[in-house]
Amino acid sequence: MLQGKKILLGITGSIAAYKSIYLVRLLVKAGAEVKVIITPSAKDFVSSITLSTLSRNPVLVDLFDEHSWANHVMLGRWADLMVIAPLTCNTMAKMASGQCDNLLLATYFSAICPVLVAPAMDEDMWQHPATKENLKRLESFGNKIILVEKGDLASGLYGEGRMAEPETILTFINHNFFLSSQLTGKRAMVTAGPTYESIDPVRFIGNRSSGKMGIAIARELHNRGAEVTLILGPTTSEFSANGISVRKVTTAQEMFKACNEAFENTDITIMAAAVADYSPVTTASEKIKKSDERLTIELARTKDILKNLGEKKKPGQVLIGFALETNNEKKNAMDKLNNKNADMIVLNSLKDAGAGFGYDTNKITILEKGGQEFEFETKSKTEVAKDIVDTIIRLYYA
Ligand code: CTP
């Protein structure tokens, strides 16, 4: 989506500047042409050599040097987008009040392209009324803001203030400025992660699903312009919503309810969650104490969400399930597709190296109800998500 786009990346003096090195890499990898401007104080945090090597362009710092004058007006006109990441409290204040004492600021004030800022600061600075006022001013100028995230801060404290992760910034850029409109106007629902079925207040039956595959699919659908609801089971995977509507659930029953509520207005539903097939018949209200040598827990079948949605499916709705198999893979997956009235099944076999729970990669085969099969190599889950969404678009929306 960023192929050939010209992006001016401004970096200011914050510890978070180290993340911008990776952002440059991601932007270049996505096909963008990147020019980097750093403020004089950012020089203490990142090296021009690293940035110029990765961006394949000289890094710009000063308005003047002995031999030349950096043409900030032309830079501002060259770019399709200016991104300032990280944006410090200080530079934010200068942008808000029109102070122009370095090349980055001069370029900002000359830019005729859209501007995105990713602030980074300590929580108390972030919460300060002056910061809030400055942010509002930037917004009133039409600048887009990618909000800070919660986490460990450079001060050693924990709280709000971390700059958004480079991947999140990339997704934000794609979605907000160079959005592919392939799925604009379509509503999608994705389930991800495990479910936990309580045995007592401290124990549960769960599984090893990380939720990464479903999260990657939700992001990809969002990148293509769909309005996405992610129904997310309990997972520790890092995830920032940024434009995706998230409903957190814990049990299979809660996931069932959330899916049913959203399904009617959904065009594309992808069930990537590893839903528990059984749940304890009763949940003890107090912690179960050990007593006998053996303990039996009676389990009852949970509702099959995919099957239930398959029964309700109306023409025009696309329903996709996942199948994780260990033997007779294609036959079992095709049986699931038919039994649950799905349109497509994404099959991953535990026999394939790099596929299944916990990995950052996956190897899939997509089986479609008309009998077509699409086999893919082992890839990162982000790439697999692209393959899945490409296949959906090709089969149902081309
Ligand atoms: N699924 C579901 N509700 C359940 C169980 C599974 O919606 N209670 C969905 C999963 O999200 C997945 C598909 O059904 O998209 C297949 O899940 P899987 O666990 O592989 O299959 P099962 O139907 O549970 O069959 P089995 O466990 O016998 O392989």
CSV table of C-alpha atoms and ligand atoms in Angstrom, one decimal:
chain,number,residue,atom,x,y,z
A,1,MET,CA,0.0,0.0,0.0
A,2,LEU,CA,2.9,2.3,0.6
A,3,GLN,CA,4.6,1.5,-2.7
A,4,GLY,CA,6.1,4.7,-4.0
A,5,LYS,CA,4.7,6.9,-1.3
A,6,LYS,CA,7.0,9.7,-0.1
A,7,ILE,CA,7.2,9.9,3.7
A,8,LEU,CA,9.1,12.5,5.7
A,9,LEU,CA,9.9,11.1,9.2
A,10,GLY,CA,10.7,13.6,11.9
A,11,ILE,CA,12.4,12.3,15.0
A,12,THR,CA,12.6,14.4,18.2
A,13,GLY,CA,14.8,13.9,21.3
A,14,SER,CA,13.1,11.1,23.2
A,15,ILE,CA,14.2,7.7,24.4
A,16,ALA,CA,11.5,6.3,22.2
A,17,ALA,CA,13.5,7.5,19.1
A,18,TYR,CA,15.1,4.0,19.1
A,19,LYS,CA,11.8,2.6,17.9
A,20,SER,CA,11.8,5.0,15.0
A,21,ILE,CA,14.8,3.2,13.6
A,22,TYR,CA,12.6,0.2,13.2
A,23,LEU,CA,9.8,2.4,11.8
A,24,VAL,CA,12.1,3.5,9.0
A,25,ARG,CA,12.8,-0.1,8.2
A,26,LEU,CA,9.1,-1.0,8.1
A,27,LEU,CA,8.3,2.0,5.9
A,28,VAL,CA,11.1,1.2,3.5
A,29,LYS,CA,10.1,-2.5,3.4
A,30,ALA,CA,6.5,-1.5,2.7
A,31,GLY,CA,7.8,0.3,-0.4
A,32,ALA,CA,7.8,3.9,0.8
A,33,GLU,CA,10.6,6.4,0.0
A,34,VAL,CA,11.7,7.8,3.3
A,35,LYS,CA,13.5,11.0,4.2
A,36,VAL,CA,14.4,11.5,7.9
A,37,ILE,CA,14.8,14.9,9.7
A,38,ILE,CA,16.0,14.8,13.3
A,39,THR,CA,16.0,17.6,15.8
A,40,PRO,CA,19.4,18.6,17.2
A,41,SER,CA,18.5,16.9,20.5
A,42,ALA,CA,17.5,13.7,18.8
A,43,LYS,CA,21.2,13.4,17.7
A,44,ASP,CA,21.8,12.2,21.3
A,45,PHE,CA,19.4,9.3,20.9
A,46,VAL,CA,19.8,8.0,17.4
A,47,SER,CA,22.7,7.8,15.0
A,48,SER,CA,22.4,9.5,11.6
A,49,ILE,CA,24.5,6.7,10.0
A,50,THR,CA,21.9,4.1,11.1
A,51,LEU,CA,19.0,6.2,9.8
A,52,SER,CA,20.6,7.2,6.5
A,53,THR,CA,21.6,3.6,5.8
A,54,LEU,CA,18.1,2.3,6.5
A,55,SER,CA,16.3,5.2,4.8
A,56,ARG,CA,18.8,5.2,1.9
A,57,ASN,CA,18.7,9.0,2.1
A,58,PRO,CA,20.9,11.5,3.9
A,59,VAL,CA,19.6,12.5,7.3
A,60,LEU,CA,18.7,16.2,7.7
A,61,VAL,CA,19.3,18.1,10.9
A,62,ASP,CA,20.1,21.7,10.4
A,63,LEU,CA,18.5,24.5,8.6
A,64,PHE,CA,22.0,25.7,7.5
A,65,ASP,CA,25.4,24.2,7.4
A,66,GLU,CA,28.6,25.7,6.0
A,67,HIS,CA,27.7,25.0,2.4
A,68,SER,CA,24.0,24.9,2.1
A,69,TRP,CA,20.6,25.7,3.2
A,70,ALA,CA,18.1,22.9,3.6
A,71,ASN,CA,15.0,23.8,1.6
A,72,HIS,CA,12.3,23.0,4.1
A,73,VAL,CA,9.6,24.3,1.8
A,74,MET,CA,10.6,21.8,-0.9
A,75,LEU,CA,10.8,19.0,1.7
A,76,GLY,CA,7.3,19.9,2.9
A,77,ARG,CA,6.1,19.8,-0.7
A,78,TRP,CA,7.9,16.6,-1.6
A,79,ALA,CA,6.2,14.5,1.0
A,80,ASP,CA,2.9,12.7,0.7
A,81,LEU,CA,2.9,12.4,4.5
A,82,MET,CA,4.9,13.8,7.3
A,83,VAL,CA,5.2,11.6,10.4
A,84,ILE,CA,6.7,13.0,13.6
A,85,ALA,CA,7.6,10.0,15.8
A,86,PRO,CA,8.4,10.3,18.6
A,87,LEU,CA,7.0,13.7,19.3
A,88,THR,CA,8.3,15.2,22.6
A,89,CYS,CA,6.4,17.5,24.9
A,90,ASN,CA,8.7,20.3,23.9
A,91,THR,CA,8.3,20.0,20.1
A,92,MET,CA,4.6,19.5,20.5
A,93,ALA,CA,4.4,22.8,22.4
A,94,LYS,CA,6.4,24.6,19.7
A,95,MET,CA,4.2,23.1,16.9
A,96,ALA,CA,1.1,24.3,18.9
A,97,SER,CA,2.4,27.8,19.4
A,98,GLY,CA,4.1,28.4,16.1
A,99,GLN,CA,7.7,28.5,17.3
A,100,CYS,CA,10.2,27.5,14.6
A,101,ASP,CA,13.8,27.1,15.7
A,102,ASN,CA,15.0,24.0,13.8
A,103,LEU,CA,14.7,22.3,10.4
A,104,LEU,CA,12.0,19.8,11.6
A,105,LEU,CA,9.7,22.6,12.8
A,106,ALA,CA,10.4,24.8,9.7
A,107,THR,CA,9.4,21.8,7.6
A,108,TYR,CA,6.3,21.1,9.7
A,109,PHE,CA,5.1,24.7,9.2
A,110,SER,CA,5.8,24.5,5.5
A,111,ALA,CA,4.3,21.1,4.9
A,112,ILE,CA,1.2,21.0,2.7
A,113,CYS,CA,0.8,17.2,3.1
A,114,PRO,CA,-1.1,15.5,6.0
A,115,VAL,CA,0.8,15.3,9.3
A,116,LEU,CA,0.8,12.4,11.8
A,117,VAL,CA,2.3,12.7,15.2
A,118,ALA,CA,3.1,9.9,17.7
A,119,PRO,CA,3.8,11.5,21.1
A,120,ALA,CA,6.1,10.0,23.7
A,121,MET,CA,6.6,11.2,27.2
A,122,ASP,CA,6.2,10.4,30.9
A,123,GLU,CA,2.7,9.9,32.2
A,124,ASP,CA,2.6,13.0,34.3
A,125,MET,CA,3.7,15.1,31.3
A,126,TRP,CA,1.1,13.3,29.2
A,127,GLN,CA,-1.6,14.1,31.7
A,128,HIS,CA,-0.6,17.7,32.1
A,129,PRO,CA,-3.3,20.2,31.0
A,130,ALA,CA,-0.8,22.1,28.9
A,131,THR,CA,-0.1,18.8,26.9
A,132,LYS,CA,-3.8,18.2,26.5
A,133,GLU,CA,-4.3,21.8,25.3
A,134,ASN,CA,-1.4,21.5,22.8
A,135,LEU,CA,-2.8,18.2,21.5
A,136,LYS,CA,-6.2,19.8,20.9
A,137,ARG,CA,-4.5,22.6,19.0
A,138,LEU,CA,-2.6,20.1,16.8
A,139,GLU,CA,-5.9,18.3,16.2
A,140,SER,CA,-7.5,21.6,15.3
A,141,PHE,CA,-4.8,22.2,12.7
A,142,GLY,CA,-5.9,18.9,11.1
A,143,ASN,CA,-2.9,16.9,12.4
A,144,LYS,CA,-3.6,13.2,13.2
A,145,ILE,CA,-2.5,11.9,16.5
A,146,ILE,CA,-1.6,8.3,17.3
A,147,LEU,CA,-2.2,8.1,21.0
A,148,VAL,CA,0.4,6.9,23.5
A,149,GLU,CA,0.3,3.4,24.9
A,150,LYS,CA,0.4,2.1,28.5
A,151,GLY,CA,3.5,0.2,29.6
A,152,ASP,CA,7.0,0.6,31.1
A,153,LEU,CA,8.3,4.2,30.8
A,154,ALA,CA,11.9,5.4,30.6
A,155,SER,CA,11.5,6.9,34.1
A,156,GLY,CA,11.1,3.4,35.5
A,157,LEU,CA,7.4,4.1,36.2
A,158,TYR,CA,4.5,2.2,34.6
A,159,GLY,CA,1.8,4.1,32.9
A,160,GLU,CA,0.5,6.0,29.9
A,161,GLY,CA,3.1,7.7,27.7
A,162,ARG,CA,4.9,5.1,25.6
A,163,MET,CA,5.1,5.9,21.9
A,164,ALA,CA,2.9,3.5,19.9
A,165,GLU,CA,4.8,0.5,18.5
A,166,PRO,CA,6.2,0.9,15.0
A,167,GLU,CA,3.9,-1.8,13.6
A,168,THR,CA,0.9,0.1,15.1
A,169,ILE,CA,2.2,3.4,13.5
A,170,LEU,CA,2.5,1.6,10.1
A,171,THR,CA,-1.0,0.2,10.3
A,172,PHE,CA,-2.3,3.6,11.3
A,173,ILE,CA,-0.5,5.2,8.3
A,174,ASN,CA,-1.9,2.6,5.9
A,175,HIS,CA,-5.4,2.9,7.3
A,176,ASN,CA,-5.6,6.6,7.7
A,177,PHE,CA,-3.7,7.9,4.7
A,178,PHE,CA,-3.2,5.3,2.1
A,179,LEU,CA,-6.1,3.0,2.9
A,180,SER,CA,-6.9,0.3,0.4
A,181,SER,CA,-10.6,0.6,-0.2
A,182,GLN,CA,-11.1,-3.1,-1.2
A,183,LEU,CA,-13.3,-3.8,1.8
A,184,THR,CA,-14.6,-0.3,2.5
A,185,GLY,CA,-18.2,-0.5,3.7
A,186,LYS,CA,-17.9,-4.1,4.8
A,187,ARG,CA,-18.3,-5.2,8.4
A,188,ALA,CA,-16.1,-8.0,9.7
A,189,MET,CA,-16.0,-10.0,12.9
A,190,VAL,CA,-13.0,-12.0,14.0
A,191,THR,CA,-12.6,-14.3,17.0
A,192,ALA,CA,-9.2,-14.9,18.5
A,193,GLY,CA,-7.5,-16.5,21.4
A,194,PRO,CA,-8.4,-19.2,23.8
A,195,THR,CA,-11.4,-19.4,26.1
A,196,TYR,CA,-11.0,-20.1,29.8
A,197,GLU,CA,-13.6,-22.3,31.6
A,198,SER,CA,-13.6,-21.8,35.3
A,199,ILE,CA,-13.2,-24.8,37.7
A,200,ASP,CA,-13.1,-22.7,40.8
A,201,PRO,CA,-12.1,-19.1,41.5
A,202,VAL,CA,-8.4,-19.7,40.8
A,203,ARG,CA,-8.4,-22.5,38.2
A,204,PHE,CA,-9.6,-23.0,34.7
A,205,ILE,CA,-9.5,-25.2,31.7
A,206,GLY,CA,-7.9,-23.4,28.8
A,207,ASN,CA,-5.6,-24.0,25.8
A,208,ARG,CA,-2.3,-22.6,24.4
A,209,SER,CA,-3.8,-20.4,21.7
A,210,SER,CA,-1.9,-17.0,21.6
A,211,GLY,CA,-4.6,-15.2,19.6
A,212,LYS,CA,-1.9,-13.9,17.3
A,213,MET,CA,-3.4,-15.3,14.1
A,214,GLY,CA,-6.9,-13.8,14.7
A,215,ILE,CA,-5.4,-10.5,15.8
A,216,ALA,CA,-3.3,-10.4,12.5
A,217,ILE,CA,-6.5,-11.1,10.5
A,218,ALA,CA,-8.4,-8.4,12.3
A,219,ARG,CA,-5.6,-5.9,11.5
A,220,GLU,CA,-5.4,-6.9,7.9
A,221,LEU,CA,-9.2,-6.6,7.4
A,222,HIS,CA,-9.0,-3.2,9.0
A,223,ASN,CA,-6.1,-2.3,6.6
A,224,ARG,CA,-8.3,-3.1,3.7
A,225,GLY,CA,-11.0,-0.8,4.9
A,226,ALA,CA,-13.4,-3.1,6.7
A,227,GLU,CA,-15.0,-2.1,9.9
A,228,VAL,CA,-13.8,-4.7,12.3
A,229,THR,CA,-15.0,-6.2,15.6
A,230,LEU,CA,-12.5,-8.5,17.3
A,231,ILE,CA,-13.9,-10.9,19.9
A,232,LEU,CA,-10.9,-11.7,21.9
A,233,GLY,CA,-10.5,-14.4,24.4
A,234,PRO,CA,-8.0,-14.1,27.3
A,235,THR,CA,-4.6,-13.7,25.7
A,236,THR,CA,-1.3,-12.1,26.7
A,237,SER,CA,-0.4,-11.2,23.2
A,238,GLU,CA,0.4,-7.5,22.8
A,239,PHE,CA,-2.4,-5.8,21.0
A,240,SER,CA,-3.4,-2.2,20.5
A,241,ALA,CA,-6.9,-1.7,19.0
A,242,ASN,CA,-6.3,1.5,16.9
A,243,GLY,CA,-9.5,1.5,14.9
A,244,ILE,CA,-10.6,-2.0,15.6
A,245,SER,CA,-13.5,-2.5,18.0
A,246,VAL,CA,-12.6,-5.1,20.6
A,247,ARG,CA,-14.9,-7.1,22.8
A,248,LYS,CA,-13.0,-9.0,25.5
A,249,VAL,CA,-14.5,-12.3,26.6
A,250,THR,CA,-13.4,-15.2,28.8
A,251,THR,CA,-15.6,-18.2,28.4
A,252,ALA,CA,-17.0,-20.1,25.4
A,253,GLN,CA,-20.4,-19.0,26.5
A,254,GLU,CA,-19.4,-15.3,26.5
A,255,MET,CA,-17.8,-15.7,23.1
A,256,PHE,CA,-21.0,-17.4,21.8
A,257,LYS,CA,-23.1,-14.4,23.1
A,258,ALA,CA,-20.8,-11.7,21.7
A,259,CYS,CA,-20.6,-13.5,18.3
A,260,ASN,CA,-24.4,-13.8,18.1
A,261,GLU,CA,-25.0,-10.2,19.0
A,262,ALA,CA,-22.6,-9.0,16.2
A,263,PHE,CA,-23.3,-11.6,13.5
A,264,GLU,CA,-26.5,-10.2,12.0
A,265,ASN,CA,-24.7,-7.0,10.8
A,266,THR,CA,-21.6,-8.8,9.7
A,267,ASP,CA,-20.5,-9.4,6.1
A,268,ILE,CA,-17.4,-11.4,6.8
A,269,THR,CA,-16.9,-13.6,9.9
A,270,ILE,CA,-13.7,-15.4,10.7
A,271,MET,CA,-13.6,-17.8,13.6
A,272,ALA,CA,-9.9,-18.1,14.5
A,273,ALA,CA,-10.5,-18.6,18.2
A,274,ALA,CA,-9.6,-21.9,19.9
A,275,VAL,CA,-12.9,-22.3,21.7
A,276,ALA,CA,-13.1,-24.9,24.5
A,277,ASP,CA,-15.2,-27.8,23.4
A,278,TYR,CA,-16.1,-28.7,27.1
A,279,SER,CA,-16.7,-26.7,30.2
A,280,PRO,CA,-17.1,-27.8,33.8
A,281,VAL,CA,-20.7,-28.5,34.6
A,282,THR,CA,-20.4,-26.6,37.9
A,283,THR,CA,-17.9,-23.9,39.0
A,284,ALA,CA,-17.0,-24.2,42.7
A,285,SER,CA,-17.6,-20.9,44.5
A,286,GLU,CA,-14.6,-21.5,46.8
A,287,LYS,CA,-11.1,-22.8,45.9
A,288,ILE,CA,-11.3,-26.6,45.7
A,289,LYS,CA,-9.0,-28.1,48.5
A,290,LYS,CA,-7.0,-31.2,47.8
A,291,SER,CA,-8.5,-34.4,49.4
A,292,ASP,CA,-8.7,-37.7,47.6
A,293,GLU,CA,-6.0,-39.2,45.3
A,294,ARG,CA,-8.2,-38.6,42.3
A,295,LEU,CA,-10.5,-35.8,41.4
A,296,THR,CA,-13.1,-36.0,38.7
A,297,ILE,CA,-14.5,-32.9,37.1
A,298,GLU,CA,-17.6,-33.4,35.1
A,299,LEU,CA,-17.6,-31.5,31.8
A,300,ALA,CA,-20.4,-30.6,29.4
A,301,ARG,CA,-20.1,-29.7,25.7
A,302,THR,CA,-20.0,-26.0,25.0
A,303,LYS,CA,-22.1,-24.5,22.1
A,304,ASP,CA,-20.4,-24.7,18.8
A,305,ILE,CA,-20.3,-21.1,17.8
A,306,LEU,CA,-19.3,-21.6,14.2
A,307,LYS,CA,-22.0,-24.2,13.6
A,308,ASN,CA,-24.6,-21.9,15.2
A,309,LEU,CA,-23.7,-19.0,13.0
A,310,GLY,CA,-23.6,-21.3,10.0
A,311,GLU,CA,-27.3,-22.2,10.7
A,312,LYS,CA,-28.2,-18.5,10.8
A,313,LYS,CA,-26.1,-17.4,7.8
A,314,LYS,CA,-28.0,-15.4,5.2
A,315,PRO,CA,-27.1,-15.0,1.5
A,316,GLY,CA,-24.2,-12.6,1.1
A,317,GLN,CA,-22.6,-13.4,4.5
A,318,VAL,CA,-19.2,-15.1,4.3
A,319,LEU,CA,-18.4,-17.4,7.1
A,320,ILE,CA,-14.9,-18.8,7.6
A,321,GLY,CA,-13.7,-21.3,10.2
A,322,PHE,CA,-10.3,-22.7,11.2
A,323,ALA,CA,-9.3,-26.3,11.6
A,324,LEU,CA,-6.3,-27.5,13.5
A,325,GLU,CA,-5.8,-31.1,12.6
A,326,THR,CA,-3.2,-33.8,13.3
A,327,ASN,CA,-4.3,-36.5,10.9
A,328,ASN,CA,-6.6,-36.9,7.8
A,329,GLU,CA,-6.3,-33.2,7.7
A,330,LYS,CA,-8.1,-32.2,4.5
A,331,LYS,CA,-10.9,-34.7,5.0
A,332,ASN,CA,-11.5,-33.6,8.6
A,333,ALA,CA,-11.4,-29.9,7.5
A,334,MET,CA,-13.8,-30.5,4.7
A,335,ASP,CA,-16.2,-32.3,7.0
A,336,LYS,CA,-16.0,-29.3,9.4
A,337,LEU,CA,-16.8,-27.0,6.5
A,338,ASN,CA,-19.9,-29.0,5.5
A,339,ASN,CA,-21.1,-29.7,9.1
A,340,LYS,CA,-20.8,-26.1,10.1
A,341,ASN,CA,-22.1,-24.6,6.8
A,342,ALA,CA,-18.9,-22.5,6.4
A,343,ASP,CA,-17.8,-21.0,3.1
A,344,MET,CA,-14.1,-21.5,3.7
A,345,ILE,CA,-11.9,-23.4,6.2
A,346,VAL,CA,-8.4,-22.4,7.0
A,347,LEU,CA,-6.6,-25.6,7.7
A,348,ASN,CA,-3.4,-25.8,9.7
A,349,SER,CA,-1.8,-29.1,10.5
A,350,LEU,CA,0.2,-29.7,13.6
A,351,LYS,CA,2.4,-31.9,11.4
A,352,ASP,CA,3.8,-28.8,9.6
A,353,ALA,CA,6.9,-27.2,11.3
A,354,GLY,CA,6.2,-23.6,12.3
A,355,ALA,CA,2.4,-24.0,12.3
A,356,GLY,CA,-0.1,-24.0,15.2
A,357,PHE,CA,-0.2,-22.5,18.7
A,358,GLY,CA,2.4,-20.1,20.0
A,359,TYR,CA,4.5,-19.7,16.8
A,360,ASP,CA,4.8,-16.4,15.0
A,361,THR,CA,4.5,-18.3,11.7
A,362,ASN,CA,1.9,-20.5,10.3
A,363,LYS,CA,1.4,-22.7,7.3
A,364,ILE,CA,-2.1,-22.9,5.9
A,365,THR,CA,-4.3,-24.5,3.3
A,366,ILE,CA,-7.6,-22.8,2.4
A,367,LEU,CA,-10.4,-25.1,1.5
A,368,GLU,CA,-13.4,-23.6,-0.2
A,369,LYS,CA,-16.9,-25.0,-0.3
A,370,GLY,CA,-16.9,-25.4,-4.1
A,371,GLY,CA,-13.9,-27.7,-3.7
A,372,GLN,CA,-11.1,-25.2,-4.6
A,373,GLU,CA,-7.9,-25.6,-2.5
A,374,PHE,CA,-5.2,-23.0,-2.0
A,375,GLU,CA,-2.0,-24.0,-0.4
A,376,PHE,CA,0.5,-21.6,1.0
A,377,GLU,CA,4.1,-21.7,2.3
A,378,THR,CA,5.1,-21.2,5.9
A,379,LYS,CA,5.0,-17.4,6.6
A,380,SER,CA,4.7,-14.9,9.4
A,381,LYS,CA,1.2,-14.6,10.7
A,382,THR,CA,0.9,-11.1,9.3
A,383,GLU,CA,1.7,-12.5,5.8
A,384,VAL,CA,-0.7,-15.4,6.4
A,385,ALA,CA,-3.4,-12.9,7.3
A,386,LYS,CA,-2.8,-11.1,4.0
A,387,ASP,CA,-3.2,-14.4,2.1
A,388,ILE,CA,-6.5,-15.1,3.8
A,389,VAL,CA,-7.9,-11.7,3.2
A,390,ASP,CA,-6.6,-11.7,-0.4
A,391,THR,CA,-8.4,-15.0,-0.9
A,392,ILE,CA,-11.7,-13.7,0.6
A,393,ILE,CA,-11.5,-10.7,-1.7
A,394,ARG,CA,-10.7,-12.8,-4.8
A,395,LEU,CA,-13.5,-15.3,-4.1
A,396,TYR,CA,-16.3,-13.0,-2.8
A,397,TYR,CA,-15.6,-9.4,-3.6
A,398,ALA,CA,-13.6,-9.2,-6.8
B,1,CTP,N1,-15.5,-23.5,17.1
B,1,CTP,C1,-16.5,-22.8,17.6
B,1,CTP,N2,-17.1,-23.2,18.7
B,1,CTP,C2,-16.7,-24.3,19.4
B,1,CTP,C3,-15.6,-25.0,18.9
B,1,CTP,C4,-15.0,-24.6,17.7
B,1,CTP,O1,-16.9,-21.8,16.9
B,1,CTP,N3,-17.3,-24.6,20.5
B,1,CTP,C5,-14.9,-23.1,15.8
B,1,CTP,C6,-13.4,-22.7,15.9
B,1,CTP,O2,-13.3,-21.3,16.1
B,1,CTP,C7,-12.9,-23.1,14.5
B,1,CTP,C8,-13.7,-24.3,14.1
B,1,CTP,O3,-14.9,-24.2,14.9
B,1,CTP,O4,-13.1,-22.0,13.6
B,1,CTP,C9,-13.1,-25.6,14.2
B,1,CTP,O5,-12.6,-25.8,15.5
B,1,CTP,P1,-11.9,-27.1,16.0
B,1,CTP,O6,-11.7,-27.1,17.4
B,1,CTP,O7,-10.8,-27.5,15.1
B,1,CTP,O8,-13.0,-28.1,15.6
B,1,CTP,P2,-14.2,-28.8,16.4
B,1,CTP,O9,-15.4,-28.5,15.6
B,1,CTP,O10,-14.2,-28.4,17.8
B,1,CTP,O11,-13.9,-30.3,16.2
B,1,CTP,P3,-12.8,-31.3,16.9
B,1,CTP,O12,-12.4,-30.6,18.2
B,1,CTP,O13,-13.5,-32.5,17.0
B,1,CTP,O14,-11.7,-31.4,15.9
